[in-house]
XYZ file of C-alpha atoms in Angstrom:
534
model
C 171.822 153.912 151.713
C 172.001 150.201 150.996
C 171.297 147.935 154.634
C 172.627 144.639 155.537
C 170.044 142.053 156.562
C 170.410 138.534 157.501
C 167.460 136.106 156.712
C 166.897 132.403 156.688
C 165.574 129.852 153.851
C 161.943 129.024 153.776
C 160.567 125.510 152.671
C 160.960 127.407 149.082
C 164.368 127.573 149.669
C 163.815 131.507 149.732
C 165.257 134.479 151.633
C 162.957 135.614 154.479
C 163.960 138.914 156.252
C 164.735 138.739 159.989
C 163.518 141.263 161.687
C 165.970 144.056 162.127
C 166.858 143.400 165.787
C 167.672 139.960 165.586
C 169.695 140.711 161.920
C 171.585 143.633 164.219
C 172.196 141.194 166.453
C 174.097 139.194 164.354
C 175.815 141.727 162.104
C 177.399 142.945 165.298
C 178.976 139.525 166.128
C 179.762 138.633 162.845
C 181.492 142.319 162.395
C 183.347 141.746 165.701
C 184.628 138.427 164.733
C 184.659 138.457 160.592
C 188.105 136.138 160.451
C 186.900 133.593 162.888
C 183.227 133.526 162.641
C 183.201 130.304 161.390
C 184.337 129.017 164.567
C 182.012 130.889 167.298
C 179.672 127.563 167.368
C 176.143 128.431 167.958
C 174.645 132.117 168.041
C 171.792 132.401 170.291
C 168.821 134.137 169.115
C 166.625 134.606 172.039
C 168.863 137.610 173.354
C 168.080 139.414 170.545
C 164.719 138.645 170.541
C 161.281 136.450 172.794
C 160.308 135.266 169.855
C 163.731 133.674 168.749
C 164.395 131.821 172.234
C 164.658 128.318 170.505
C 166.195 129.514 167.408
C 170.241 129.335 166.550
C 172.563 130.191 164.261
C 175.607 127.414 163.776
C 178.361 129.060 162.269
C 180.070 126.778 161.134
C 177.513 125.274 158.556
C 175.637 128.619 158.149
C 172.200 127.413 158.863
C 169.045 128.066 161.674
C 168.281 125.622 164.376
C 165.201 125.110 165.596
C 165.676 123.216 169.362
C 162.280 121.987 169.644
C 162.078 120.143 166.414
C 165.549 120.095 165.279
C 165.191 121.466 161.360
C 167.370 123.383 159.920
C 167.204 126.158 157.443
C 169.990 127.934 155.546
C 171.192 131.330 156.413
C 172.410 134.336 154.416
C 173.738 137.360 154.421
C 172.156 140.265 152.165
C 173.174 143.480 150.891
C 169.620 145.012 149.907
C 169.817 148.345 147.527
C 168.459 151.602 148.894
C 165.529 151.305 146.729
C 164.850 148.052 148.687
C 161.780 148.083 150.680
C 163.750 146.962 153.867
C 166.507 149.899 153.169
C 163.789 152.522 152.523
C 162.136 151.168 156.378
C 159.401 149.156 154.937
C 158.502 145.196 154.917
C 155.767 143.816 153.270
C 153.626 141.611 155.218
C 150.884 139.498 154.207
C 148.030 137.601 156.792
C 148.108 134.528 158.129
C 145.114 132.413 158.467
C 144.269 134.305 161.997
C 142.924 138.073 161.896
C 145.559 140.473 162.415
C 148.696 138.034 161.801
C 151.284 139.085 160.054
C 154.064 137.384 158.058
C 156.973 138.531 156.230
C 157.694 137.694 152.433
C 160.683 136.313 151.175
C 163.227 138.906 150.103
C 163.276 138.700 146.598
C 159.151 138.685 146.543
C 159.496 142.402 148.689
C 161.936 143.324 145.702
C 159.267 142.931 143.052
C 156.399 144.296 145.349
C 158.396 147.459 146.341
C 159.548 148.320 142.636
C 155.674 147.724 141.293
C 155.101 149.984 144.251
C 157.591 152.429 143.271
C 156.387 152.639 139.827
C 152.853 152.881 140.739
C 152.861 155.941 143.214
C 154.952 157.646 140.082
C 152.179 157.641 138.127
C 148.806 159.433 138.151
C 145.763 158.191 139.481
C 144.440 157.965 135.683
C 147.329 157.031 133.605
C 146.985 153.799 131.905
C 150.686 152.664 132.870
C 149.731 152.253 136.478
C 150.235 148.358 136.708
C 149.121 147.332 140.601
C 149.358 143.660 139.746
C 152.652 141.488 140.594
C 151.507 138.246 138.852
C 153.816 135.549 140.841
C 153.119 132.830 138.774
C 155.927 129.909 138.594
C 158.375 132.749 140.964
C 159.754 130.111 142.897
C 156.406 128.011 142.842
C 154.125 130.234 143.928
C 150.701 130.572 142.805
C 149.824 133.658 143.614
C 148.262 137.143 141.743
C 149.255 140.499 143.853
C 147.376 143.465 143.609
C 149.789 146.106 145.586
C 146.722 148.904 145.157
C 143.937 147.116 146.752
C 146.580 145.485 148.903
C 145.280 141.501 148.335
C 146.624 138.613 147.380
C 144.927 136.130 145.401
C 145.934 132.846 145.071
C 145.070 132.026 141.215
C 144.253 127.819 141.226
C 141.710 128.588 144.987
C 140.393 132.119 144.829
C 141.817 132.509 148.032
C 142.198 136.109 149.280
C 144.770 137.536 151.318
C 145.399 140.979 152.960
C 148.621 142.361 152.821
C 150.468 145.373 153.738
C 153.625 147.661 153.813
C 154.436 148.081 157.300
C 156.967 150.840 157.920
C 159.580 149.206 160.344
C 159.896 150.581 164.496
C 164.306 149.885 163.732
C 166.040 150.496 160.794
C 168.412 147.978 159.474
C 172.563 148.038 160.107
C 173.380 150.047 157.269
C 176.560 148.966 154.758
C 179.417 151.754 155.284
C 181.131 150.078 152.043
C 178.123 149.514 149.217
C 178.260 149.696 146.158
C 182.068 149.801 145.867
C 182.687 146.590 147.772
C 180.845 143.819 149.610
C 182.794 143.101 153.687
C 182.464 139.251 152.094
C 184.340 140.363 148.726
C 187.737 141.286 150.157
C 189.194 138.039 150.116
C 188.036 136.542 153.751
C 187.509 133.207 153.692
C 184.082 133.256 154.948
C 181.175 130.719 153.872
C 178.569 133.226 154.183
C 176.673 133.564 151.289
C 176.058 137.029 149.822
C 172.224 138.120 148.386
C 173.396 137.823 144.386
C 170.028 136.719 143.397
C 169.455 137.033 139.446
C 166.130 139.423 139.662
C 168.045 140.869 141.926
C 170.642 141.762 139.293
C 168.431 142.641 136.901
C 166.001 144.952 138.959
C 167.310 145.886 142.202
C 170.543 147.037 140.669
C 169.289 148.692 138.010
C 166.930 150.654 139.928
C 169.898 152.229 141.578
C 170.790 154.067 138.523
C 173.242 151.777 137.371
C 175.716 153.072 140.665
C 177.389 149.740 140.882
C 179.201 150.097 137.337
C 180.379 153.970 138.389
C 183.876 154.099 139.627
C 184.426 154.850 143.134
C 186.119 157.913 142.423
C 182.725 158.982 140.469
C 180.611 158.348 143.225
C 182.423 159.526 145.500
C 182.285 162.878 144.048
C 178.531 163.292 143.891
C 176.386 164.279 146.606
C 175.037 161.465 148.517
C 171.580 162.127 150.325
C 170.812 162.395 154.096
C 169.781 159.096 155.493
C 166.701 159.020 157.393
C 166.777 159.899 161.306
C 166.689 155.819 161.691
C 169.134 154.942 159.288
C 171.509 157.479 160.941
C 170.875 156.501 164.017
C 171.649 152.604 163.300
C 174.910 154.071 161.139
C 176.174 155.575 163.877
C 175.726 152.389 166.204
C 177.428 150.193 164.019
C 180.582 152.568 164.456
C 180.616 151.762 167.759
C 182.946 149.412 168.840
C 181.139 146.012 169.526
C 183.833 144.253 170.943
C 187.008 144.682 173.014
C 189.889 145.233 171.029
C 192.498 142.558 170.561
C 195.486 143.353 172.501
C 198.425 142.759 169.141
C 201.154 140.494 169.211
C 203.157 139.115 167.326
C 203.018 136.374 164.876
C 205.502 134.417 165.738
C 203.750 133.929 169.290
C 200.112 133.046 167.898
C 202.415 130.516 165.759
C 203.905 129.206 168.969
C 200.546 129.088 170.256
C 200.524 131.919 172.756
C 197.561 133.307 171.704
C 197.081 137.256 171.791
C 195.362 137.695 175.467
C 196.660 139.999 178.039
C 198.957 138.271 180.886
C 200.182 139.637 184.012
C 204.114 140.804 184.088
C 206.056 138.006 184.512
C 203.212 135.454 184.256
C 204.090 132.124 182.828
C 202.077 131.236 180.410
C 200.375 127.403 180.461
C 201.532 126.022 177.266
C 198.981 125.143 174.835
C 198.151 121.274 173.275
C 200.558 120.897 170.146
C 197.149 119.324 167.913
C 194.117 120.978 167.592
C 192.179 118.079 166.029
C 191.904 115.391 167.891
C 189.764 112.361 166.253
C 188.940 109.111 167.887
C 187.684 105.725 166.436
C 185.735 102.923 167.620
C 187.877 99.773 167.065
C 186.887 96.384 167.619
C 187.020 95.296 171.084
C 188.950 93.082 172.433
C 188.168 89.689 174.950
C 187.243 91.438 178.594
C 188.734 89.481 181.283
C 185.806 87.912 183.176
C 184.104 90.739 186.204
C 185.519 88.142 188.570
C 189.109 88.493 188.073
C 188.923 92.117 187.479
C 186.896 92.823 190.846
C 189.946 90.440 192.701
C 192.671 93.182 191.447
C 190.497 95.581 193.157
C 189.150 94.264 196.355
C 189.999 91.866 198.988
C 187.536 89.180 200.252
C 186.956 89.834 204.800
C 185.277 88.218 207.124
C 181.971 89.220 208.085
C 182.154 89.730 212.135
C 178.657 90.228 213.486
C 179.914 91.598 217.121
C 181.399 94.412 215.087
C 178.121 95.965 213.815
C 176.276 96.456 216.435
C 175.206 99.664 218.305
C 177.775 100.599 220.899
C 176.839 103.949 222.694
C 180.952 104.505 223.540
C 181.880 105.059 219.964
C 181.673 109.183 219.774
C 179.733 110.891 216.630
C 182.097 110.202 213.939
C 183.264 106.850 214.444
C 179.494 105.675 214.471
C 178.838 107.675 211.506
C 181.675 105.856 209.543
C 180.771 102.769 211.470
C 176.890 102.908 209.973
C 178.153 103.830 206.489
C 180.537 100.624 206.924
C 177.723 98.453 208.335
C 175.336 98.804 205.173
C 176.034 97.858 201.372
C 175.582 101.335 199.638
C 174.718 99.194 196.580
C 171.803 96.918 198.023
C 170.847 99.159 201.153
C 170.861 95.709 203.220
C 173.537 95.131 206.295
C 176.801 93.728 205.233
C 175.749 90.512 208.451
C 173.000 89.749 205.649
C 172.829 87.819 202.716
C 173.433 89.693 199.428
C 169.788 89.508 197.889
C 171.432 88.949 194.357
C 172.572 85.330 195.796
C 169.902 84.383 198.404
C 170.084 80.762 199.502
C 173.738 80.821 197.957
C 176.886 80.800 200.017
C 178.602 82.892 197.915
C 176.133 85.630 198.541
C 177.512 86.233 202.209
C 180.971 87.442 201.249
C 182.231 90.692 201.964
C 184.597 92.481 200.317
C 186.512 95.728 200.815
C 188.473 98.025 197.991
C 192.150 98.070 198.403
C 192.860 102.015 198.172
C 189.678 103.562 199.941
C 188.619 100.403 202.249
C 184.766 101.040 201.451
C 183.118 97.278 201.854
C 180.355 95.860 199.681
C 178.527 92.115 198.818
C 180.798 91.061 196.858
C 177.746 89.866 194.694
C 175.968 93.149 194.634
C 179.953 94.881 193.426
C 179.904 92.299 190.247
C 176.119 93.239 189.489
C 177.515 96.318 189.115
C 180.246 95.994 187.341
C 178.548 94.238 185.103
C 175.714 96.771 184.455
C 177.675 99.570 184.376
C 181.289 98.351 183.481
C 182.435 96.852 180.424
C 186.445 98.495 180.289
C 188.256 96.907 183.199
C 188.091 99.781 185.426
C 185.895 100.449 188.820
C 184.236 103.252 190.420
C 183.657 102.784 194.464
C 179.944 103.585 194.140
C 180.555 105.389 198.011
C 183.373 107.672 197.104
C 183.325 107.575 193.406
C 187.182 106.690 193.539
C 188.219 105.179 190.299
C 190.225 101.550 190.027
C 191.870 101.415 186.510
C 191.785 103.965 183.528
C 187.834 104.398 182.970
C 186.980 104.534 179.393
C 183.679 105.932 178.379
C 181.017 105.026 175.019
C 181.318 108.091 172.985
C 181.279 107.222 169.521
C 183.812 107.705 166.412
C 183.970 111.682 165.977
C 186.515 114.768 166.269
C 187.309 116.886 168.294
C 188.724 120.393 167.048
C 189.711 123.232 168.672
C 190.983 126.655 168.322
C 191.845 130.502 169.307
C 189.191 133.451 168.921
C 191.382 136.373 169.004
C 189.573 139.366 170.128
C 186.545 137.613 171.387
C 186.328 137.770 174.939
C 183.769 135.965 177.549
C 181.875 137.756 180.091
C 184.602 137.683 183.068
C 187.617 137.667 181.271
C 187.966 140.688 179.621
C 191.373 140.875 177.737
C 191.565 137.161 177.677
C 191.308 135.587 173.831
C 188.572 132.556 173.851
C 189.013 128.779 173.178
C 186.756 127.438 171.237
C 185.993 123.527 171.275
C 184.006 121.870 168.737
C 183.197 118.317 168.655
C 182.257 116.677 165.413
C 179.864 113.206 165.495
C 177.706 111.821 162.798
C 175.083 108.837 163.335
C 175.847 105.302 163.571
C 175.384 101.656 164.953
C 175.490 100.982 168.324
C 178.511 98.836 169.151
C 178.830 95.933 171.619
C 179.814 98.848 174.703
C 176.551 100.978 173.852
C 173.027 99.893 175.405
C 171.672 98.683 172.247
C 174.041 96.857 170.355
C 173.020 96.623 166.350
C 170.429 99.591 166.402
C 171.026 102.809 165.389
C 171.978 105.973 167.173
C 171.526 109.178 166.308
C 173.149 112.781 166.593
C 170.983 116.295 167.634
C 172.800 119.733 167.861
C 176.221 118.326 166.044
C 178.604 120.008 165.829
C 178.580 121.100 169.464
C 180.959 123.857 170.891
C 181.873 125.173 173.711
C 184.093 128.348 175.254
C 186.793 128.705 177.266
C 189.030 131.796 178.554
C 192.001 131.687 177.411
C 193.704 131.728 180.626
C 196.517 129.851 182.047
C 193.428 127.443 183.938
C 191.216 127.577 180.827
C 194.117 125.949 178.766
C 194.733 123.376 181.491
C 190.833 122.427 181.340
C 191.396 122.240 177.541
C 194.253 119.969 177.989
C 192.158 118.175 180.993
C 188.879 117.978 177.882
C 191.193 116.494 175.413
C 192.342 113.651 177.607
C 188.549 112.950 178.130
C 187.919 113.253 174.742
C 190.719 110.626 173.680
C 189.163 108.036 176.859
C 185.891 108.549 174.893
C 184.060 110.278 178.148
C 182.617 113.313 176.921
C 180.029 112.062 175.551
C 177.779 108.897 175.794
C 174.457 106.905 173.865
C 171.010 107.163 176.070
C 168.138 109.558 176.706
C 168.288 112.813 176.231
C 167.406 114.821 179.128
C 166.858 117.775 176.855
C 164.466 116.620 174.441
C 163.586 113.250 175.712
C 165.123 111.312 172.719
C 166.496 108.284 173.260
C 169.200 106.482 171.564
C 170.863 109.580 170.673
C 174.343 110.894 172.077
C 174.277 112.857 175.091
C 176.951 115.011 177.172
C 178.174 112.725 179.558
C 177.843 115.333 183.054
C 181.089 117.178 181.750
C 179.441 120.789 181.271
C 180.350 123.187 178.599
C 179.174 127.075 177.980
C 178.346 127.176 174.855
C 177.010 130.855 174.626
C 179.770 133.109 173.544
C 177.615 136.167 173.972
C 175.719 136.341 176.875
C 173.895 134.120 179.321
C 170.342 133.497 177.858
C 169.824 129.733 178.715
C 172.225 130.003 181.484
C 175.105 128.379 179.673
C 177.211 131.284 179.248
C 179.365 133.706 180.995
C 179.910 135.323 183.710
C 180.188 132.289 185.643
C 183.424 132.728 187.948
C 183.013 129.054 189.135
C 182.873 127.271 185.854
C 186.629 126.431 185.550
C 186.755 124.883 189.026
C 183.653 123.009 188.469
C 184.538 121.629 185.265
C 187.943 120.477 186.711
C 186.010 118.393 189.538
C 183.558 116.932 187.042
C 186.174 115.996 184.513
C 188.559 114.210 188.642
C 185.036 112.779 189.065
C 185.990 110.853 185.820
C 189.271 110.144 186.511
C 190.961 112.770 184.311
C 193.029 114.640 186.462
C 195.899 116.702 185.930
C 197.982 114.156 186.882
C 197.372 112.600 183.286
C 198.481 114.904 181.626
């Protein structure tokens, strides 16, 4: 029976095998989600496997990520023959440059291994047909001389010597229910996931199936088909399984009108989702800011500095000394308000105090325009005390787009029933403009596109609406230093969390997480995006 195995380019640009828990892995998602598996964002590999835990899969482009380093391989999707060595249980190996290290071939290099394999054990030990040597030289620029009897390889310009071997695999691979008639990427979806259509593979792994693939179905169908092997069974009968909850159906009219397909309670309203799913902003030229001064007199009020007033007074009970002490001391220069601001020492101006209009916190004035200064550069104000914004704050996220859409069937961890939002954001690299922190030098982009997930609940399409708005005020992301990698001049999330694991909760970004939603909503207030602006 022919398997299905996903793999990932080489630096020859060549097929390597994973190993058949990780390509199970995926098979099952992709199976699960065939018409939207574009759109699932990343596909964490670690779950699957130790040795994958900074390795991902971004759907949308179809290639590997590597965290660490950031390279990026292309990945496929392969229907191997049954007289494949990975479809007969078998993967040829050969060793690394330490004892007893192992390392798979390329796909198409275990095709012509296995069928000189093949051909030899047919023959007898004396016949002068037996040809043990695979001479690889120019297949896909490799220099090497195979001898699959002695089990070496030979590379023919050094002498070099390796070992190799045919290791008989621990799992079998997800067998194909629907070779040879028909390929699950040949019915018309509208999938960019390559299919294994190699030419030698045409010309030798076809063939050595007898020809089956030019039989009608109705032919093959009739004959008797052999038993499978006890692991091939077994992994035949776990891909029957159902991987995924099943999509409650609707209508659709209703997914046109943008009422998805998850369960609701009876008579639950449902919250409306955004009428555009693409959402692209643009950097335009700015224009003249008015000067810090003006813009910090629409906010504050200049008051008179009484010394009598901040002093210790044992009447005052508990919390009218605490707000009293939090009143007495600038929160931005740690000194008492009764003292000189130290940004204006020896100036007059640097004893004026001055207190925000709406929540009456009181600063230097000097040390509030340092600030605003620093961090500021759109007009709006952020008490540094109570984080209570003055103005509409706009962020520094550069030019990209934002796209989002429905993953019927999928469901998060938690919200069983519930379809899934899923959020991409699309950014490529730049210049710096005059708002980021290096104007004129370049910035650069890691992990692009990024997604995230959502339930699609009535409060998971209000935090979608609430994402958006951040989105268009160019907060969701910012230019600096990565925490993750340590990077700098690269763009960032700007503290507005996303899960971006669909399945499971392997780098603690997924779900369950009963919290997130709430969270999210206080992170995106602590922005000023509230619901109120919508």
């Amino acid at each position: 029976m022919s398997v299905i195995v996903w793999g990932r380019d080489n630096d020859y640009k060549v097929c390597t095998p994973y190993p058949p828990e990780v390509s199970n892995g995926i098979e099952k998602i992709f199976s699960a989600n065939k018409s939207a598996f574009q759109n699932l964002g990343r596909i964490q590999l670690g779950p699957f496997s130790p040795d994958y835990a900074e390795f991902s899969i971004d759907t949308a482009i179809m290639k590997q990520c590597q965290t660490s380093s950031g390279r990026r391989f292309a990945v496929e999707r392969s229907i191997m023959g049954r007289s494949s060595a990975l479809a007969k249980g078998y993967v040829w190996e050969f060793e690394g440059d330490t004892q007893s290290h192992w390392f798979a071939y390329d796909i198409s290099t275990m095709t012509y291994l296995e069928e000189t394999y093949s051909k030899l054990m047919k023959r007898r030990p004396k016949s002068k047909k037996r040809q043990p040597i695979v001479n690889m030289k120019g297949h896909f620029q490799m220099q090497y001389v195979i001898d699959v009897e002695k089990m070496q390889q030979t590379r023919a310009d050094t002498g070099k010597v390796r070992n190799i071997q045919r290791r008989p695999l621990t799992q079998a691979y997800m067998p194909d229910q629907s070779y040879p008639w028909q390929s699950p990427l040949s019915s018309g979806t509208a999938m960019n996931v390559p299919v294994f259509t190699r030419s030698s593979l045409k010309r030798r792994n076809v063939a050595a199936s007898g020809g089956a693939a030019q039989q009608t179905a109705g032919t093959l169908a009739s004959k008797q088909q052999p038993t499978p092997p006890a692991p091939i069974a077994a992994a035949a009968a776990a891909v029957n399984q159902p991987s995924a909850p099943s999509a409650v159906k609707k209508s659709a009219t209703k997914k046109q009108q943008g009422l998805g397909s998850s369960q609701q309670k009876a008579g639950e309203e449902r919250e409306p989702l955004p009428l555009e799913n693409k959402i692209r902003i643009v950097t335009k030229k700015l224009k003249a800011a008015r000067p810090a001064e003006e813009v910090l007199q629409q906010y504050a009020t200049v008051i008179k500095v009484d010394e009598e007033n901040y002093g210790s007074n044992s009447d005052v009970d508990t919390d009218e000394e605490t707000e009293g002490q939090e009143n007495q001391h600038c929160s931005i220069c740690c000194d008492k308000l009764s003292t000189p601001s130290g940004y204006g020492e020896g100036e007059a101006s640097a004893n004026v105090v001055v207190q925000l209009k709406r929540c009456g916190h009181k600063f230097h004035r000097l040390c509030l325009l340092e600030m605003y200064k620093a961090t500021h550069k759109n007009e709006s104000l952020q008490c540094p005390t109570c984080k209570l914004i003055y103005g509409e704050k706009t962020g520094i996220c550069p030019a990209g787009v934002m796209k989002w859409t429905i993953l019927h069937g999928a469901s998060v961890a938690g919200y069983e029933g519930y379809d899934t939002i899923s959020v991409s954001y699309h950014i490529e690299p730049g210049v710096q403009g005059p708002e980021h922190p290096k104007p004129g030098q370049p910035f650069f982009t890691q992990g692009f596109p990024r997604v995230g997930y959502l339930p699609d609940t009535n409060e998971g399409r209000k935090v979608l609406k609430l994402m958006i708005e951040a989105w268009r005020r160019r907060l969701m992301f910012t230019v600096g230093t990565s925490y993750t990698t340590g990077s700098s001049d690269v763009v960032t999330w700007n503290e507005i969390h996303h899960k971006t694991e669909l399945h499971g909760n392997y780098f603690g970004h997924g779900y369950p997480d009963p919290s997130y939603l709430a969270n999210v909503i206080l992170e995106l207030a602590d922005h000023g995006v509230t619901e109120d602006c919508l």
